[in-house]
Amino acid sequence: MSENRDDIQPASITPSAFEPLDAAAPAAPVKRNTTRWVLAGAAILFILPMAFVLSSRSLDITVEAETDAEVDVSGLAIPFGDRYLLRPGQYEVSATAPGYHPLTTEVTVGDADNQRTTLVLAPLPGLLSIDSSPAGAELLLDGESIGKTPLLELPVEAGVHQLEITSPRYFAQSREIEITGRNQAQQLSFALLPAWASYSIDSVPQGADILIDGEVVGQTPATVELLQGERQLQLSRAAYTTWDTALTVTAGMDDTLGTIELEPAAGILSLNSDPAGANVTMDGEFQGQTPLQLTIEPGLKHRIALSKPGYDRRSETIELAAAQTEERTVVLKARKGDVKFRISPASAELRVNGRAMGKGSRTLELPAIAHRIEVSLPGYASQIQTVTPRPGLLQQVSITLQTENEARLARNKPELETALGQTLVLFNPQESGMADFSMGASRREAGRRANEVMHPVSLRRMFYLQTTEVTNAQFRAYQADHKSGQIEGNSLNRNDQPAVALSWQQAASFCNWLSKREGLPAFYRENQGVITGFNPSSTGYRLPTEAEWAWAARTFNGSLLKFPWGSAFPPPATAENYADNTSAYVTGRILNGYKDGHVVSAPVGSYQPNHRGLYDMGGNVAEWVHDVYTIPSADGTTVTDPLGAQTGDNYVIRGASWSHSRIGELRLSYRDYGAGGRDDVGFRVARYADE
């Protein structure tokens, strides 16, 4: 409805009556508006949630677990199913589920409207039970021992694991297993396969111990279980030799070894002698020196012989049962002889083997072995010699001491005897009229070899040369266990046969040993038992030089001998020991129609000596000489007292032996060489005379 303002009359404004407030008058009561406050509160309650909702962000929390999980978020969080409304910031979130480890973690809520986080719960260990056949098997989980079967409810972390089961004498098994976890029980069973085979074995006699790889596992007859692989099987019974064999065992493949016939065990003889150090032979073969342990074949008679220089030889028969042990001491009877010493001057002192026996002349009863006799007096040259008493025969030894000057002139005796009883003869080539001669052979000479180049030499030094080759008995004084061996049942090992099967080094070392025994300077230089050179000024024992050997064997009345017996061929009967008619089955080659009485080497000195009183220079065994092997120069230059190089790989061998028969080998100019031992090569000793 419109209204015409022109028709409206202005109202008059009338002032109301004014009444000043009386300060003293009481204030009028104020009327409170409750409704307004209620509305204000409601507004606040509406605004705050709306403000939270408008400022919150959505967080979706996912829990990975196979069972329902409970989630708890710290602070103000409004859940909507799997989602929560939260204001931006840091929150602690916890999750739990049956069968899983609880999880608590921090989550940061950012400014994005919708956010997501995933919680992965770790399952609790599973409960693993394992049994096996057989029980007691060792269990390893991921390489770590977890015990033995049966195993009950062992907590094992969920996941894939490597399980290994082992048991002695069974094949091991390995398996990959998956553990469910979450306290769930899992059961595993194993049936292990045997790793052995059964072997049946018997013996004659029965009751033998059965040993597998050294361990006793039973007695015959028996069936034993052998582990797969290489095994050593032995049968052992008292009084019988242990039987053994190697077996390759395959598991499950049983076998029968049948009946093993055991051999009776050898008897053992512990042999001693009084005095000790006697040479022992059994059935003719050298065995060593007492004290000695001998292995005796049971049930047979054996001939035992003992010998020692200066004592009577003793022989006994021994027979032992299987595995029998016996100790026997053989008392050797000393052979003694009287030696009458005539000593001048009367005040000179007599020593026998270093022991003072008084002064002046006297008669002594001594064992029949070589003794070292020394007579000394201040101002006089001492005299040393070797005496071997002879039982039942009075020996007279006259020793007259000389002044130093007299001794120097008479020092070189025409003959020497070593401490081993070897005889050496003094030679002075200059007195023979043939100090200068030619070694080698003419090219036109039948049988000549290319290494026999003719060349002139000159000998000026006097020297001693052993009349015989060194025997086995003499060499064993140096090396007690030396054996020269045998050939086709023919012994090379008897005491009086020449020592063979020894190298040049051994021969030279023997010379040094003999020098040391007699107080002479060593001729050969040795380093840890190896000859490394020589001292040409030494008067100690040595091997003959090749020139000395050739001079002693060939020079005769101004000419050179072709053969030991002369120039004609074949040799006369028993001229030397060669490969005769009886040696055919040993040597293969023989000297037709020749007989010398020995198939192999003969006792030294069995044949006539040569023109210089030396035995076996052209036969019996060939001989090592001092010189390093070379082929001489044909330049015509004369070499005086040649000794050759200090060292070399091979050394000269001179002379023929029992195994030689050809014309070229029997010539005195024949040369051979080597370094190692041979069954037809021995040696003799030499030394320079004092000058």
XYZ file of C-alpha atoms in Angstrom:
691
model
C 0.000 0.000 0.000
C 1.414 3.320 -1.077
C 1.221 6.275 1.079
C 0.991 9.929 -0.022
C 3.724 11.643 1.845
C 2.301 15.068 1.088
C -0.740 14.239 3.179
C 1.335 13.354 6.194
C 1.549 16.008 8.734
C 4.710 16.469 10.647
C 4.407 15.430 14.232
C 5.470 17.783 16.755
C 8.447 16.772 18.873
C 7.726 17.077 22.462
C 10.551 16.970 24.933
C 10.136 14.492 27.723
C 10.597 15.388 31.202
C 14.268 15.042 32.288
C 15.044 13.727 35.545
C 18.669 13.717 36.536
C 19.880 10.583 38.013
C 20.272 10.596 41.588
C 23.607 9.342 42.448
C 22.307 7.939 45.565
C 19.411 6.243 44.016
C 19.766 2.455 43.411
C 20.483 1.213 39.898
C 17.729 -0.440 38.112
C 18.159 -4.292 37.748
C 19.649 -5.550 34.461
C 17.652 -8.154 32.623
C 19.939 -11.051 31.206
C 19.335 -12.412 27.676
C 19.847 -16.269 28.072
C 18.721 -17.057 24.595
C 21.507 -15.033 23.103
C 24.148 -16.990 24.970
C 22.729 -20.325 23.991
C 22.734 -19.296 20.367
C 26.324 -18.138 20.655
C 27.408 -21.479 22.147
C 25.636 -23.401 19.458
C 27.345 -21.327 16.857
C 30.710 -22.115 18.394
C 29.938 -25.832 18.510
C 29.070 -25.756 14.866
C 31.989 -23.656 13.799
C 34.714 -25.737 15.536
C 33.902 -29.113 13.896
C 33.427 -27.405 10.634
C 36.789 -25.751 11.041
C 38.359 -29.218 11.859
C 36.673 -30.833 8.920
C 37.667 -28.054 6.589
C 41.331 -28.128 7.772
C 41.721 -31.977 7.991
C 43.245 -34.375 5.477
C 42.232 -37.923 4.612
C 44.684 -40.720 5.531
C 44.048 -44.249 4.212
C 45.799 -46.831 6.484
C 46.259 -50.313 4.961
C 47.585 -53.206 7.078
C 49.188 -56.179 5.239
C 48.291 -59.256 7.255
C 46.288 -62.386 6.632
C 44.114 -61.780 9.698
C 42.094 -58.773 10.799
C 44.241 -56.077 12.300
C 43.496 -53.374 14.813
C 44.861 -49.875 14.182
C 45.329 -47.100 16.722
C 46.340 -43.516 15.847
C 47.594 -41.111 18.484
C 46.018 -37.617 18.797
C 42.801 -36.354 17.223
C 41.829 -38.721 14.428
C 38.346 -39.402 13.179
C 37.988 -42.865 11.600
C 35.847 -43.493 8.560
C 36.350 -47.227 7.862
C 40.020 -47.604 6.783
C 40.325 -43.852 6.456
C 41.094 -41.268 9.110
C 40.644 -37.486 9.203
C 43.646 -35.803 10.724
C 45.103 -32.374 10.689
C 48.601 -32.118 9.119
C 51.353 -33.160 11.531
C 53.170 -36.158 13.125
C 51.186 -39.153 14.420
C 52.095 -42.440 16.080
C 50.281 -45.337 14.422
C 50.120 -48.846 15.987
C 48.820 -52.034 14.423
C 48.202 -55.486 15.936
C 46.932 -58.741 14.492
C 46.780 -62.326 15.745
C 49.900 -64.281 14.731
C 51.969 -61.170 13.950
C 54.442 -59.005 15.771
C 52.887 -55.636 16.916
C 54.002 -52.660 14.863
C 54.317 -49.012 15.952
C 55.530 -46.335 13.594
C 55.375 -42.572 12.977
C 53.341 -41.177 10.085
C 53.576 -37.639 8.758
C 50.328 -36.135 7.432
C 50.995 -33.509 4.792
C 48.843 -30.898 2.976
C 47.463 -33.245 0.314
C 43.757 -33.951 0.614
C 44.074 -37.734 0.291
C 47.044 -39.636 1.617
C 47.898 -43.344 2.020
C 50.226 -45.438 4.208
C 50.739 -49.198 4.360
C 51.715 -51.090 7.481
C 53.438 -54.486 6.931
C 53.212 -56.774 9.937
C 55.935 -59.402 10.472
C 54.557 -62.837 11.206
C 55.531 -64.585 14.416
C 57.897 -67.667 14.043
C 56.459 -70.988 13.056
C 56.831 -74.060 15.265
C 58.943 -76.672 13.409
C 59.038 -80.345 14.459
C 61.364 -82.842 12.726
C 61.844 -86.591 13.126
C 64.104 -89.002 11.240
C 64.923 -92.626 10.752
C 67.324 -93.293 12.363
C 66.816 -90.869 15.237
C 69.657 -88.739 16.539
C 70.510 -87.179 13.171
C 72.282 -83.819 13.229
C 70.203 -80.869 11.917
C 71.575 -77.721 10.318
C 69.293 -74.821 9.392
C 70.912 -72.323 7.027
C 74.276 -73.804 8.012
C 73.746 -73.466 11.765
C 73.269 -76.470 14.049
C 69.788 -76.559 15.621
C 70.039 -79.914 17.411
C 69.294 -83.548 16.753
C 66.179 -85.487 15.858
C 63.533 -85.777 17.151
C 63.088 -81.993 17.300
C 59.826 -80.560 18.748
C 58.284 -77.128 18.065
C 61.439 -75.202 17.379
C 60.566 -71.528 16.705
C 61.710 -70.690 13.167
C 61.206 -67.359 11.420
C 58.802 -67.433 8.527
C 60.307 -67.695 5.069
C 62.444 -70.022 2.927
C 65.273 -71.892 4.700
C 67.879 -74.535 3.787
C 67.679 -77.605 5.993
C 70.417 -80.284 6.080
C 70.266 -83.557 8.006
C 73.289 -85.785 8.600
C 73.995 -88.969 10.501
C 77.138 -91.133 10.698
C 77.120 -94.025 8.197
C 74.135 -92.523 6.313
C 73.897 -90.288 3.269
C 73.172 -86.678 4.152
C 69.969 -85.026 2.857
C 69.372 -81.381 2.070
C 66.006 -79.725 1.494
C 64.610 -76.234 0.991
C 61.669 -75.617 3.350
C 59.180 -72.760 3.657
C 58.053 -71.812 7.150
C 54.529 -70.340 7.340
C 55.088 -68.683 10.707
C 52.316 -67.094 12.824
C 52.818 -69.759 15.523
C 51.591 -72.418 13.121
C 53.029 -75.923 13.678
C 54.825 -77.735 10.820
C 56.036 -81.381 10.853
C 58.867 -82.865 8.685
C 60.045 -86.496 8.477
C 63.238 -87.894 6.917
C 64.259 -91.457 6.092
C 68.076 -91.514 5.663
C 69.669 -93.974 3.249
C 72.541 -96.229 4.505
C 76.013 -95.335 3.155
C 77.551 -98.787 3.603
C 77.741 -102.258 2.142
C 78.011 -105.580 3.974
C 81.110 -107.718 3.405
C 81.432 -111.319 4.567
C 84.941 -112.574 5.353
C 86.532 -115.658 6.899
C 90.126 -116.782 7.488
C 92.238 -119.848 8.088
C 92.833 -119.986 10.973
C 89.717 -118.233 12.252
C 89.680 -115.667 15.047
C 91.704 -113.043 13.199
C 91.006 -109.432 14.083
C 89.257 -107.538 11.290
C 90.549 -103.974 10.967
C 88.921 -101.337 8.783
C 91.202 -98.343 8.229
C 93.146 -99.382 11.323
C 90.131 -99.872 13.614
C 89.187 -103.330 14.926
C 85.564 -104.084 13.991
C 85.322 -107.811 14.719
C 86.891 -111.227 14.268
C 86.660 -113.806 11.515
C 84.281 -115.240 10.483
C 82.056 -112.159 10.338
C 79.961 -109.888 8.180
C 81.040 -106.280 8.573
C 79.572 -103.040 7.325
C 81.993 -100.915 5.296
C 81.331 -97.276 4.558
C 81.257 -96.268 0.925
C 84.618 -95.188 -0.529
C 88.234 -96.385 -0.420
C 88.800 -98.659 2.579
C 91.842 -100.563 3.865
C 90.941 -104.011 5.154
C 93.368 -105.990 7.317
C 93.297 -109.366 9.037
C 95.605 -109.675 12.027
C 96.250 -112.705 14.188
C 99.061 -113.539 16.547
C 101.843 -115.623 14.966
C 100.636 -114.805 11.442
C 101.571 -112.158 8.920
C 99.000 -109.395 8.641
C 96.926 -109.681 5.458
C 95.662 -106.489 3.925
C 93.892 -105.281 0.809
C 92.343 -102.089 -0.535
C 88.598 -102.078 -1.247
C 86.413 -99.708 -3.215
C 83.045 -99.912 -1.437
C 79.770 -98.902 -3.081
C 76.802 -98.423 -0.729
C 74.229 -101.164 -0.985
C 76.466 -103.481 -3.049
C 77.247 -106.303 -0.605
C 80.113 -108.696 -1.286
C 81.769 -111.880 -0.007
C 85.563 -112.002 0.240
C 85.682 -115.719 0.912
C 88.248 -117.421 3.124
C 91.694 -115.863 3.464
C 94.578 -118.192 4.291
C 96.966 -116.379 6.630
C 100.726 -116.891 6.307
C 102.782 -117.756 9.411
C 104.700 -114.705 10.666
C 108.491 -114.588 10.520
C 110.521 -115.113 13.638
C 112.698 -112.340 15.036
C 116.235 -112.993 16.256
C 117.935 -110.258 18.261
C 121.587 -111.110 17.759
C 124.387 -109.681 19.875
C 128.044 -110.515 20.110
C 130.757 -110.060 22.682
C 132.542 -107.982 21.566
C 130.049 -106.082 19.417
C 130.656 -105.088 15.822
C 130.967 -108.603 14.395
C 130.052 -109.149 10.744
C 126.975 -111.388 10.402
C 126.015 -113.597 7.480
C 122.879 -115.728 7.219
C 122.909 -118.571 4.711
C 126.009 -116.984 3.177
C 124.543 -113.483 2.717
C 125.905 -110.523 4.639
C 123.299 -109.060 7.018
C 125.165 -106.340 8.921
C 127.069 -106.004 12.178
C 126.044 -106.815 15.723
C 123.932 -105.814 17.529
C 121.470 -106.815 14.819
C 117.841 -107.885 14.468
C 117.251 -110.636 11.903
C 113.979 -111.724 10.320
C 113.886 -115.526 10.282
C 111.645 -117.500 7.925
C 109.759 -119.882 10.248
C 110.070 -123.647 10.153
C 113.441 -123.676 8.381
C 117.004 -124.064 9.588
C 119.313 -121.141 8.884
C 123.082 -120.917 9.205
C 124.259 -117.840 11.112
C 127.980 -116.971 11.001
C 129.797 -114.220 12.935
C 133.294 -112.968 12.195
C 135.459 -110.182 13.497
C 139.133 -109.502 12.871
C 141.171 -110.907 15.763
C 138.508 -113.402 16.833
C 137.607 -116.961 15.894
C 134.721 -117.294 13.466
C 131.533 -118.682 15.033
C 128.718 -120.447 13.201
C 125.372 -121.508 14.616
C 122.124 -122.975 13.291
C 118.915 -121.147 14.130
C 115.325 -122.308 13.667
C 112.368 -120.273 14.921
C 108.662 -120.968 14.964
C 106.190 -118.514 13.469
C 106.297 -115.161 15.290
C 108.815 -116.524 17.775
C 111.251 -113.990 19.161
C 114.621 -114.922 20.553
C 117.606 -113.012 21.846
C 121.007 -114.595 21.487
C 124.483 -113.406 22.411
C 127.451 -115.064 20.770
C 130.742 -114.809 22.643
C 133.652 -114.572 20.228
C 136.906 -116.059 21.320
C 139.799 -113.670 20.916
C 142.809 -114.928 19.066
C 145.898 -113.612 20.787
C 149.521 -113.584 19.959
C 152.734 -112.526 21.664
C 154.615 -109.578 20.246
C 158.174 -108.901 21.406
C 159.047 -105.246 21.023
C 162.736 -104.318 20.761
C 162.832 -100.572 21.293
C 165.795 -98.261 21.040
C 166.595 -95.928 22.756
C 165.508 -97.734 25.918
C 163.878 -94.573 27.294
C 161.388 -94.361 24.393
C 157.732 -94.817 25.335
C 155.573 -97.528 23.752
C 151.879 -96.947 23.104
C 149.425 -99.507 21.707
C 146.255 -98.016 20.262
C 146.988 -94.836 22.208
C 147.428 -96.593 25.548
C 150.793 -96.249 27.290
C 152.432 -99.648 27.783
C 155.737 -98.561 29.364
C 159.221 -97.646 28.170
C 161.803 -99.700 26.357
C 161.657 -103.264 25.102
C 158.951 -105.649 26.330
C 156.755 -108.573 25.269
C 152.978 -108.061 25.093
C 150.108 -110.490 24.539
C 147.657 -108.766 22.181
C 144.446 -109.766 20.347
C 145.106 -110.860 16.785
C 143.800 -107.717 15.163
C 145.577 -104.715 13.727
C 147.057 -102.509 16.461
C 148.453 -99.033 16.137
C 151.914 -98.995 17.627
C 153.553 -95.690 18.491
C 157.042 -95.207 19.917
C 158.083 -91.687 20.891
C 160.883 -89.822 22.655
C 161.512 -86.055 22.826
C 164.117 -85.014 20.245
C 163.422 -88.021 18.050
C 160.944 -88.599 15.260
C 158.089 -90.749 16.521
C 157.447 -93.980 14.729
C 153.957 -95.297 14.077
C 153.199 -98.654 12.551
C 150.563 -101.332 12.541
C 151.088 -104.765 14.064
C 148.733 -107.740 13.761
C 149.679 -110.494 16.244
C 149.563 -114.112 15.070
C 148.233 -116.711 17.508
C 150.811 -119.336 18.412
C 153.620 -117.431 16.782
C 155.917 -115.005 18.594
C 156.348 -111.845 16.581
C 159.319 -109.586 16.960
C 159.014 -105.900 16.241
C 162.176 -103.828 16.302
C 161.789 -100.084 16.445
C 164.778 -97.796 16.502
C 163.941 -94.136 16.720
C 165.806 -91.733 14.499
C 166.600 -88.143 14.914
C 164.426 -85.748 12.916
C 167.015 -85.558 10.175
C 167.484 -89.318 10.023
C 163.762 -89.796 9.961
C 163.308 -87.355 7.121
C 165.730 -89.354 5.007
C 164.238 -92.706 5.899
C 160.598 -91.613 5.951
C 159.623 -93.342 2.762
C 159.560 -97.039 3.522
C 159.514 -99.490 0.629
C 156.282 -100.961 1.942
C 153.441 -99.673 4.141
C 150.587 -101.405 5.920
C 147.408 -99.479 6.647
C 145.325 -99.662 9.805
C 143.110 -102.119 7.908
C 146.003 -104.422 7.007
C 146.332 -103.278 3.390
C 149.828 -103.484 1.897
C 151.116 -100.557 -0.180
C 154.361 -100.723 -2.165
C 156.565 -97.681 -2.851
C 157.362 -96.875 -6.488
C 159.921 -94.397 -7.803
C 159.337 -94.107 -11.576
C 162.612 -92.199 -12.051
C 164.614 -95.188 -10.836
C 162.807 -97.485 -13.270
C 164.173 -95.812 -16.372
C 160.633 -95.309 -17.668
C 159.478 -92.181 -15.857
C 158.693 -90.798 -19.316
C 156.334 -92.996 -21.346
C 153.319 -92.823 -23.653
C 149.755 -93.513 -22.570
C 147.109 -94.733 -25.011
C 147.394 -97.030 -28.010
C 148.299 -96.862 -31.672
C 145.453 -96.431 -34.108
C 146.527 -99.650 -35.792
C 146.161 -101.691 -32.614
C 143.288 -104.193 -32.760
C 140.467 -103.261 -30.378
C 141.675 -99.667 -29.894
C 138.967 -97.159 -28.968
C 138.777 -93.480 -29.854
C 139.443 -92.373 -26.255
C 142.881 -94.084 -26.212
C 144.736 -91.169 -27.817
C 148.490 -91.598 -27.471
C 150.102 -88.810 -25.455
C 153.369 -88.468 -23.490
C 153.455 -88.206 -19.694
C 156.223 -87.940 -17.131
C 156.124 -89.178 -13.521
C 158.499 -87.467 -11.092
C 156.834 -87.988 -7.709
C 157.240 -91.195 -5.750
C 153.982 -92.893 -4.789
C 152.592 -95.888 -2.924
C 150.108 -98.284 -4.523
C 148.018 -100.960 -2.798
C 148.988 -104.450 -3.943
C 145.354 -105.672 -4.027
C 141.919 -104.214 -4.550
C 139.997 -103.025 -1.459
C 137.974 -105.943 -0.067
C 134.420 -105.999 1.277
C 135.751 -106.518 4.811
C 138.055 -103.488 4.512
C 135.342 -101.266 3.036
C 132.854 -102.299 5.740
C 135.215 -100.951 8.379
C 134.260 -97.600 6.829
C 130.635 -98.346 5.858
C 129.318 -101.217 7.946
C 126.103 -101.778 5.987
C 127.728 -101.952 2.557
C 126.611 -104.851 0.385
C 128.238 -105.703 -2.932
C 125.259 -107.917 -3.847
C 125.018 -111.107 -5.865
C 124.390 -112.162 -9.464
C 122.340 -115.210 -10.396
C 123.053 -116.749 -6.998
C 126.788 -115.937 -7.171
C 127.824 -113.774 -4.231
C 129.918 -110.649 -4.648
C 129.636 -109.972 -0.945
C 132.175 -112.237 0.750
C 134.728 -110.591 2.978
C 137.736 -111.377 0.745
C 136.092 -110.391 -2.546
C 136.731 -106.876 -3.901
C 134.205 -104.254 -2.781
C 131.960 -103.248 -5.714
C 128.613 -101.497 -6.246
C 130.111 -98.250 -4.958
C 130.452 -94.883 -6.677
C 133.593 -92.883 -7.325
C 132.466 -90.515 -4.538
C 132.286 -93.422 -2.072
C 135.742 -94.645 -3.062
C 137.260 -91.175 -2.615
C 135.443 -90.697 0.718
C 136.878 -94.043 1.908
C 140.363 -92.672 1.196
C 139.677 -89.571 3.312
C 138.284 -91.735 6.124
C 141.398 -93.919 6.099
C 143.629 -90.820 6.149
C 141.777 -89.438 9.157
C 142.046 -92.795 10.942
C 145.827 -92.746 10.557
C 146.304 -89.051 11.270
C 147.148 -88.123 7.675
C 145.978 -84.981 5.905
C 142.926 -85.561 3.712
C 143.714 -85.577 0.019
C 140.158 -84.844 -1.116
C 138.183 -81.758 -0.156
C 134.747 -82.662 1.159
C 131.668 -80.526 1.820
C 128.853 -82.271 3.704
C 130.042 -85.651 2.489
C 130.493 -84.610 -1.168
C 133.952 -84.520 -2.786
C 134.478 -81.024 -4.203
C 138.150 -81.133 -5.213
C 141.579 -82.213 -3.984
C 144.839 -80.965 -2.468
C 147.749 -82.093 -4.708
C 150.332 -81.499 -1.950
C 148.612 -83.862 0.513
C 150.181 -87.220 1.362
C 146.877 -88.697 2.487
C 145.265 -91.709 0.870
C 143.701 -91.249 -2.559
C 142.860 -93.146 -5.724
C 145.754 -93.839 -8.132
C 146.078 -91.325 -10.948
C 145.436 -92.744 -14.402
C 149.105 -92.160 -15.284
C 150.298 -94.039 -12.157
C 147.938 -96.940 -12.913
C 149.103 -97.103 -16.549
C 152.787 -96.942 -15.506
C 152.368 -99.707 -12.906
C 150.397 -101.943 -15.299
C 152.172 -101.414 -18.635
C 155.807 -100.288 -18.347
C 158.131 -103.280 -18.426
C 161.827 -103.481 -19.408
C 161.699 -100.367 -21.542
C 158.490 -101.275 -23.393
C 154.714 -101.137 -22.918
C 152.705 -104.301 -22.312
C 149.620 -104.804 -24.460
C 147.982 -107.396 -22.183
C 148.839 -108.299 -18.582
C 150.476 -111.516 -19.836
C 152.264 -110.020 -22.872
C 151.334 -109.387 -26.491
C 149.741 -112.634 -27.703
C 146.012 -113.383 -27.675
C 144.171 -115.327 -26.281
C 145.549 -115.370 -22.740
C 147.070 -118.450 -21.142
C 144.977 -120.340 -18.603
C 144.291 -118.531 -15.292
C 146.180 -115.431 -16.369
C 143.453 -113.212 -14.882
C 139.753 -113.419 -13.929
C 137.689 -112.822 -17.090
C 134.351 -113.991 -18.499
C 135.296 -117.629 -18.985
C 133.270 -120.638 -20.100
C 131.463 -120.884 -16.740
C 130.221 -117.267 -16.939
C 128.003 -117.585 -20.013
C 124.697 -117.544 -18.098
C 125.821 -114.400 -16.223
C 127.700 -112.316 -18.788
C 126.276 -113.582 -22.075
C 129.683 -113.041 -23.743
C 132.619 -115.276 -22.900
C 136.255 -115.880 -23.808
C 135.880 -119.207 -25.609
C 137.934 -122.036 -24.198
C 139.230 -119.966 -21.272
C 138.969 -121.187 -17.673
C 139.862 -119.170 -14.601
C 137.897 -121.002 -11.889
C 135.444 -118.205 -10.958
C 132.059 -117.219 -12.390
C 132.138 -113.708 -10.884
C 134.784 -111.897 -8.828
C 137.428 -113.964 -7.055
C 139.014 -113.296 -3.651
C 141.673 -110.627 -4.113
C 145.137 -111.980 -4.890
C 143.843 -115.270 -6.316
C 146.046 -114.997 -9.415
C 149.730 -114.328 -9.975
C 150.853 -110.707 -9.423
C 152.205 -108.684 -12.304
C 155.857 -107.780 -12.776
C 155.562 -105.051 -10.091
C 154.034 -107.347 -7.454
C 150.508 -105.970 -7.944
C 147.491 -108.278 -8.076
C 144.454 -108.094 -10.395
C 145.675 -105.065 -12.362
C 144.222 -106.506 -15.562
C 141.217 -108.492 -14.319
C 138.877 -109.545 -11.480
C 137.224 -106.096 -11.210
C 137.874 -102.901 -13.117
C 139.073 -99.988 -10.959
C 138.182 -96.384 -10.283
C 141.149 -94.042 -10.711
C 141.503 -90.452 -9.585
C 141.149 -88.515 -12.854
C 138.063 -86.779 -14.244
C 137.286 -88.447 -17.580
C 138.478 -86.591 -20.692
C 139.817 -87.592 -24.094
C 143.526 -86.670 -24.127
C 144.946 -84.180 -26.589
C 147.237 -85.490 -29.305
C 149.333 -82.301 -29.460
C 152.461 -84.074 -28.210
C 152.858 -81.927 -25.075
C 154.297 -83.858 -22.143
C 152.334 -83.505 -18.883
C 154.199 -84.130 -15.623
C 152.443 -85.969 -12.780
C 148.956 -85.299 -14.248
C 146.041 -85.154 -11.806
C 143.327 -83.830 -14.102
C 140.505 -81.412 -13.288
C 139.395 -80.713 -9.732
C 135.824 -81.927 -10.372
C 133.740 -83.417 -13.146
C 130.677 -85.472 -13.994
C 132.458 -88.733 -14.845
C 135.683 -90.395 -13.778
C 138.070 -92.805 -15.468
C 137.783 -96.580 -14.991
C 140.847 -98.696 -15.882
C 141.399 -102.417 -16.326
C 139.226 -105.364 -17.338
C 136.918 -107.352 -15.062
C 135.301 -110.766 -14.631
C 132.522 -109.638 -17.013
C 134.879 -108.784 -19.938
C 135.983 -111.088 -22.728
C 136.630 -109.033 -25.861
C 140.123 -108.291 -27.082
C 139.530 -104.545 -26.858
C 138.491 -104.789 -23.187
C 141.361 -107.017 -22.098
C 144.059 -104.626 -23.347
C 145.823 -102.597 -20.654
C 145.174 -99.346 -22.586
C 141.381 -99.911 -22.405
C 139.572 -96.934 -20.797
C 136.021 -96.650 -19.507
C 134.235 -94.013 -17.432
C 131.277 -93.440 -15.118
C 130.234 -92.029 -11.746
C 127.826 -94.517 -10.151
C 128.540 -97.972 -8.788
C 128.779 -101.133 -10.902
C 128.988 -104.792 -9.927
C 132.344 -105.173 -11.725
C 134.104 -101.935 -10.639
C 136.118 -101.619 -7.419
C 139.250 -99.685 -6.451
C 142.641 -99.742 -4.757
C 144.235 -96.931 -2.728
C 147.409 -94.932 -3.321
C 149.255 -92.029 -1.715
C 152.225 -89.811 -2.427
C 155.479 -90.485 -0.617
C 156.869 -87.840 1.709
C 159.356 -85.539 -0.015
